[in-house]
Coordinates of C-alpha atoms and ligand atoms in Angstrom, one line a residue:
M6 CA -63.1 -46.4 31.0
S7 CA -66.2 -47.8 29.7
A8 CA -66.7 -47.3 25.9
R9 CA -67.6 -43.5 25.2
R10 CA -70.0 -42.2 22.3
L11 CA -68.0 -41.3 19.3
D12 CA -69.1 -37.2 20.3
Q13 CA -68.2 -37.6 23.6
L14 CA -65.0 -39.0 22.8
L15 CA -63.9 -35.9 20.6
A16 CA -65.5 -33.4 22.7
N17 CA -63.5 -34.9 25.5
L18 CA -59.7 -34.8 23.5
G19 CA -60.4 -31.0 22.9
Y20 CA -61.3 -31.8 18.9
C21 CA -64.7 -30.1 19.1
S22 CA -68.1 -29.4 21.4
R23 CA -70.7 -32.3 21.2
R24 CA -72.9 -30.2 19.2
E25 CA -70.1 -29.9 16.5
V26 CA -69.3 -33.6 15.9
R27 CA -72.4 -33.8 13.6
A28 CA -71.0 -31.1 11.3
W29 CA -67.6 -33.0 11.6
L30 CA -69.2 -36.5 10.5
K31 CA -71.1 -34.9 7.9
A32 CA -68.2 -33.2 6.1
G33 CA -66.5 -36.4 6.6
R34 CA -63.8 -35.6 8.7
V35 CA -64.0 -38.6 11.0
A36 CA -63.2 -42.5 10.1
V37 CA -64.1 -45.6 12.5
A38 CA -62.5 -48.6 11.3
G39 CA -61.8 -47.4 7.8
R40 CA -65.3 -45.9 6.7
P41 CA -66.6 -42.8 7.3
A42 CA -68.8 -42.4 10.2
D43 CA -72.3 -40.8 10.5
D44 CA -73.9 -41.5 13.9
P45 CA -72.8 -39.5 17.1
G46 CA -74.0 -42.2 19.1
V47 CA -71.6 -45.5 18.2
K48 CA -69.1 -46.6 21.2
P49 CA -65.8 -46.9 19.2
S50 CA -62.5 -48.8 20.2
P51 CA -60.5 -45.0 20.4
A52 CA -57.8 -47.3 18.6
A53 CA -59.9 -47.2 15.8
V54 CA -61.2 -43.8 15.4
R55 CA -59.6 -41.0 12.6
V56 CA -60.0 -37.7 12.8
D57 CA -58.8 -35.8 8.8
G58 CA -57.0 -39.2 8.5
E59 CA -55.6 -38.9 11.9
P60 CA -55.0 -41.5 15.0
L61 CA -56.6 -40.1 17.7
D62 CA -54.5 -37.5 20.1
H63 CA -53.3 -39.3 23.1
P64 CA -56.5 -41.2 23.6
D65 CA -55.5 -43.0 26.7
G66 CA -54.3 -39.3 28.9
L67 CA -51.3 -37.6 28.8
L68 CA -48.0 -36.9 31.5
L69 CA -45.9 -34.3 30.7
L70 CA -42.7 -32.8 32.7
V71 CA -42.3 -28.9 31.8
N72 CA -39.9 -27.6 32.5
K73 CA -41.8 -24.1 33.8
P74 CA -39.7 -21.0 33.2
L75 CA -40.3 -17.9 35.6
G76 CA -43.4 -15.4 35.0
L77 CA -46.2 -18.3 34.4
T78 CA -48.9 -19.3 37.0
C79 CA -50.0 -22.6 37.9
S80 CA -53.7 -21.7 37.4
H81 CA -56.6 -22.5 35.3
D82 CA -57.6 -19.1 35.6
P83 CA -56.8 -16.4 32.6
A84 CA -56.6 -13.7 35.2
E85 CA -53.6 -14.8 37.0
G86 CA -51.8 -13.4 33.8
P87 CA -50.0 -15.7 31.5
L88 CA -50.0 -19.3 32.5
I89 CA -47.9 -22.9 32.5
Y90 CA -51.4 -24.6 30.2
D91 CA -50.5 -21.6 27.9
L92 CA -47.4 -23.6 26.4
L93 CA -49.4 -26.8 26.0
P94 CA -51.6 -27.0 21.9
P95 CA -54.6 -25.6 22.5
R96 CA -56.5 -29.1 22.0
W97 CA -55.2 -30.2 25.1
R98 CA -56.0 -27.2 26.8
A99 CA -59.7 -28.0 25.5
R100 CA -59.6 -31.3 27.4
N101 CA -61.9 -32.9 29.9
P102 CA -60.5 -34.3 32.5
V103 CA -58.5 -31.0 32.3
V104 CA -54.7 -31.5 32.0
T105 CA -53.3 -30.3 35.2
S106 CA -50.4 -29.3 37.2
V107 CA -49.2 -31.9 40.0
G108 CA -49.0 -29.6 42.6
R109 CA -48.0 -26.2 41.9
L110 CA -44.8 -23.9 41.6
D111 CA -44.6 -20.1 42.4
K112 CA -44.9 -17.6 39.5
D113 CA -41.2 -16.9 40.4
T114 CA -40.3 -20.3 40.6
S115 CA -38.7 -22.2 38.1
G116 CA -38.4 -25.9 37.2
L117 CA -39.4 -29.3 37.1
I118 CA -43.3 -29.6 37.3
L119 CA -45.8 -32.7 35.8
L120 CA -49.0 -31.4 34.3
T121 CA -51.5 -34.2 33.4
D122 CA -55.4 -35.6 32.6
H123 CA -54.8 -38.3 35.3
T124 CA -56.8 -37.7 38.2
E125 CA -55.8 -40.3 40.5
L126 CA -51.8 -39.8 39.8
V127 CA -52.1 -36.3 41.0
H128 CA -53.5 -37.3 43.8
R129 CA -51.2 -40.4 44.3
L130 CA -48.1 -38.0 43.6
T131 CA -49.1 -34.7 46.1
S132 CA -50.4 -37.6 49.1
P133 CA -48.0 -36.5 51.8
K134 CA -48.3 -40.4 52.5
H135 CA -46.6 -41.1 49.9
K136 CA -43.5 -38.9 50.4
V137 CA -42.5 -38.3 47.1
P138 CA -39.3 -35.8 47.2
K139 CA -38.7 -32.8 45.3
I140 CA -35.6 -31.3 45.0
Y141 CA -35.1 -27.3 45.2
R142 CA -32.1 -24.9 44.7
A143 CA -32.4 -21.4 46.4
T144 CA -30.7 -18.3 46.7
V145 CA -31.2 -16.4 49.2
D146 CA -30.4 -12.7 50.7
R147 CA -27.9 -13.1 53.0
D148 CA -25.0 -16.1 54.6
L149 CA -26.9 -19.3 55.5
S150 CA -24.9 -20.7 58.3
P151 CA -24.3 -24.9 59.2
D152 CA -26.2 -24.5 61.8
L153 CA -29.1 -24.6 59.3
I154 CA -28.7 -28.0 58.7
P155 CA -29.9 -29.4 61.6
R156 CA -32.3 -27.1 62.2
F157 CA -34.1 -28.2 59.1
A158 CA -33.6 -32.1 59.4
S159 CA -35.0 -31.4 63.0
G160 CA -38.6 -31.6 62.0
T161 CA -39.5 -28.4 64.4
I162 CA -39.4 -25.7 61.9
Q163 CA -43.1 -24.3 62.1
L164 CA -45.1 -22.1 59.6
D165 CA -47.6 -19.3 60.3
G166 CA -50.3 -20.9 59.7
E167 CA -50.0 -24.1 59.9
K168 CA -50.8 -27.4 62.7
E169 CA -47.9 -29.2 62.5
P170 CA -44.3 -28.1 62.1
C171 CA -42.3 -29.2 59.1
A172 CA -41.6 -32.7 58.2
P173 CA -37.7 -33.3 58.2
A174 CA -35.9 -31.8 55.1
E175 CA -32.2 -32.2 53.9
L176 CA -30.3 -28.7 53.3
R177 CA -27.0 -28.8 51.2
L178 CA -25.0 -26.0 51.4
L179 CA -23.5 -25.2 48.1
G180 CA -22.3 -22.0 48.5
P181 CA -22.2 -18.7 50.9
R182 CA -26.0 -18.2 50.5
E183 CA -27.3 -20.9 47.6
A184 CA -28.3 -24.3 49.1
E185 CA -30.1 -27.1 48.0
L186 CA -33.3 -28.4 49.7
T187 CA -35.3 -31.7 49.6
L188 CA -38.8 -31.8 50.7
I189 CA -41.5 -34.6 50.9
E190 CA -43.9 -32.4 51.4
G191 CA -45.7 -29.7 49.7
K192 CA -47.2 -27.0 52.0
Y193 CA -48.0 -23.7 50.2
H194 CA -44.4 -21.9 49.2
Q195 CA -42.4 -23.8 51.4
V196 CA -39.7 -23.6 50.6
R197 CA -39.4 -19.6 50.8
R198 CA -41.8 -19.9 54.3
M199 CA -38.8 -22.3 55.7
F200 CA -36.4 -19.7 54.9
A201 CA -37.7 -16.8 56.3
A202 CA -38.5 -18.8 59.5
C203 CA -35.0 -19.0 59.4
G204 CA -34.2 -15.2 58.5
A205 CA -33.3 -15.5 55.1
T206 CA -35.6 -14.4 52.3
V207 CA -35.2 -16.5 48.8
L208 CA -34.2 -14.7 45.7
T209 CA -34.3 -17.4 43.3
L210 CA -36.2 -20.7 43.5
H211 CA -35.9 -23.6 40.8
R212 CA -36.7 -27.2 41.4
T213 CA -34.5 -29.3 40.2
Q214 CA -35.8 -32.8 40.8
F215 CA -39.6 -34.7 41.8
G216 CA -39.0 -38.4 42.7
P217 CA -36.8 -39.7 40.6
L218 CA -37.1 -37.2 37.6
T219 CA -34.8 -34.7 36.7
L220 CA -35.0 -32.0 33.8
G221 CA -32.0 -33.2 31.9
D222 CA -31.2 -31.2 29.4
L223 CA -34.8 -29.9 28.7
A224 CA -35.3 -26.0 27.8
P225 CA -37.1 -23.7 29.8
G226 CA -41.1 -24.0 28.4
K227 CA -40.5 -26.8 26.5
F228 CA -42.1 -30.0 27.5
R229 CA -41.7 -34.2 27.0
E230 CA -43.8 -36.5 27.0
L231 CA -43.3 -39.2 30.0
A232 CA -44.5 -43.0 30.6
L233 CA -45.9 -44.0 33.5
A234 CA -43.0 -46.3 34.5
E235 CA -40.4 -43.7 34.4
L236 CA -42.7 -41.8 37.9
G237 CA -41.0 -45.2 39.6
L238 CA -44.2 -45.9 41.5
Ligands
URA138 N1 -41.7 -23.5 47.6 C1 -41.8 -22.3 47.4 O1 -42.0 -21.3 48.2 N2 -42.4 -22.0 45.7 C2 -42.9 -23.0 45.3 O2 -43.4 -22.7 44.3 C3 -42.1 -23.8 45.6 C4 -42.6 -24.7 47.0

């Protein structure tokens, strides 16, 4: 990225508005290369900037692995109720580019989801072209027949309103009414709709894996920072 003006840099990282930067400079809160900054138009290296004596907060972007609890919506619209972004510190929620989810999980789905402000990465990881496997664990309202395994694998399940049938998906039966499903695409409500197309209603849904990533011992509602290398791209 080309060098940004100090006021734009601080605003983009969610510290304050561009207008407010002047007051921050007057109050001596910002230093560049060890000296108090007084010009909002300088274009410093982010590594040389300190705010209240602290290095800048993730100037190179954010990539987070979140264990989404039930009841949070993957949306930026507060009218949609509690949001997944409410889990983040306020400064991260004020960043530009905005921190956004890589795909979505329903309000009633829990589990692994990535949040990032790397716009390119969102495209890369959600594009059907790249076939990133996602693993879900579902419980359903009736006994699942082993016949469903070849049906899910056949690539013929057709969802209402979709032009193409679902890509082949791997179904593993874990119990009479519990299964694990691996998808390489992400159509709207895909897991619930695939089971519905086979006559079963999903009662609970949890995503356990996204590409090579698992939740490990991350508790619901918690997140951890992720290194790009962990994505195995
Ligand atoms: N499929 C669904 O039906 N819901 C999700 O949240 C994710 C995949």
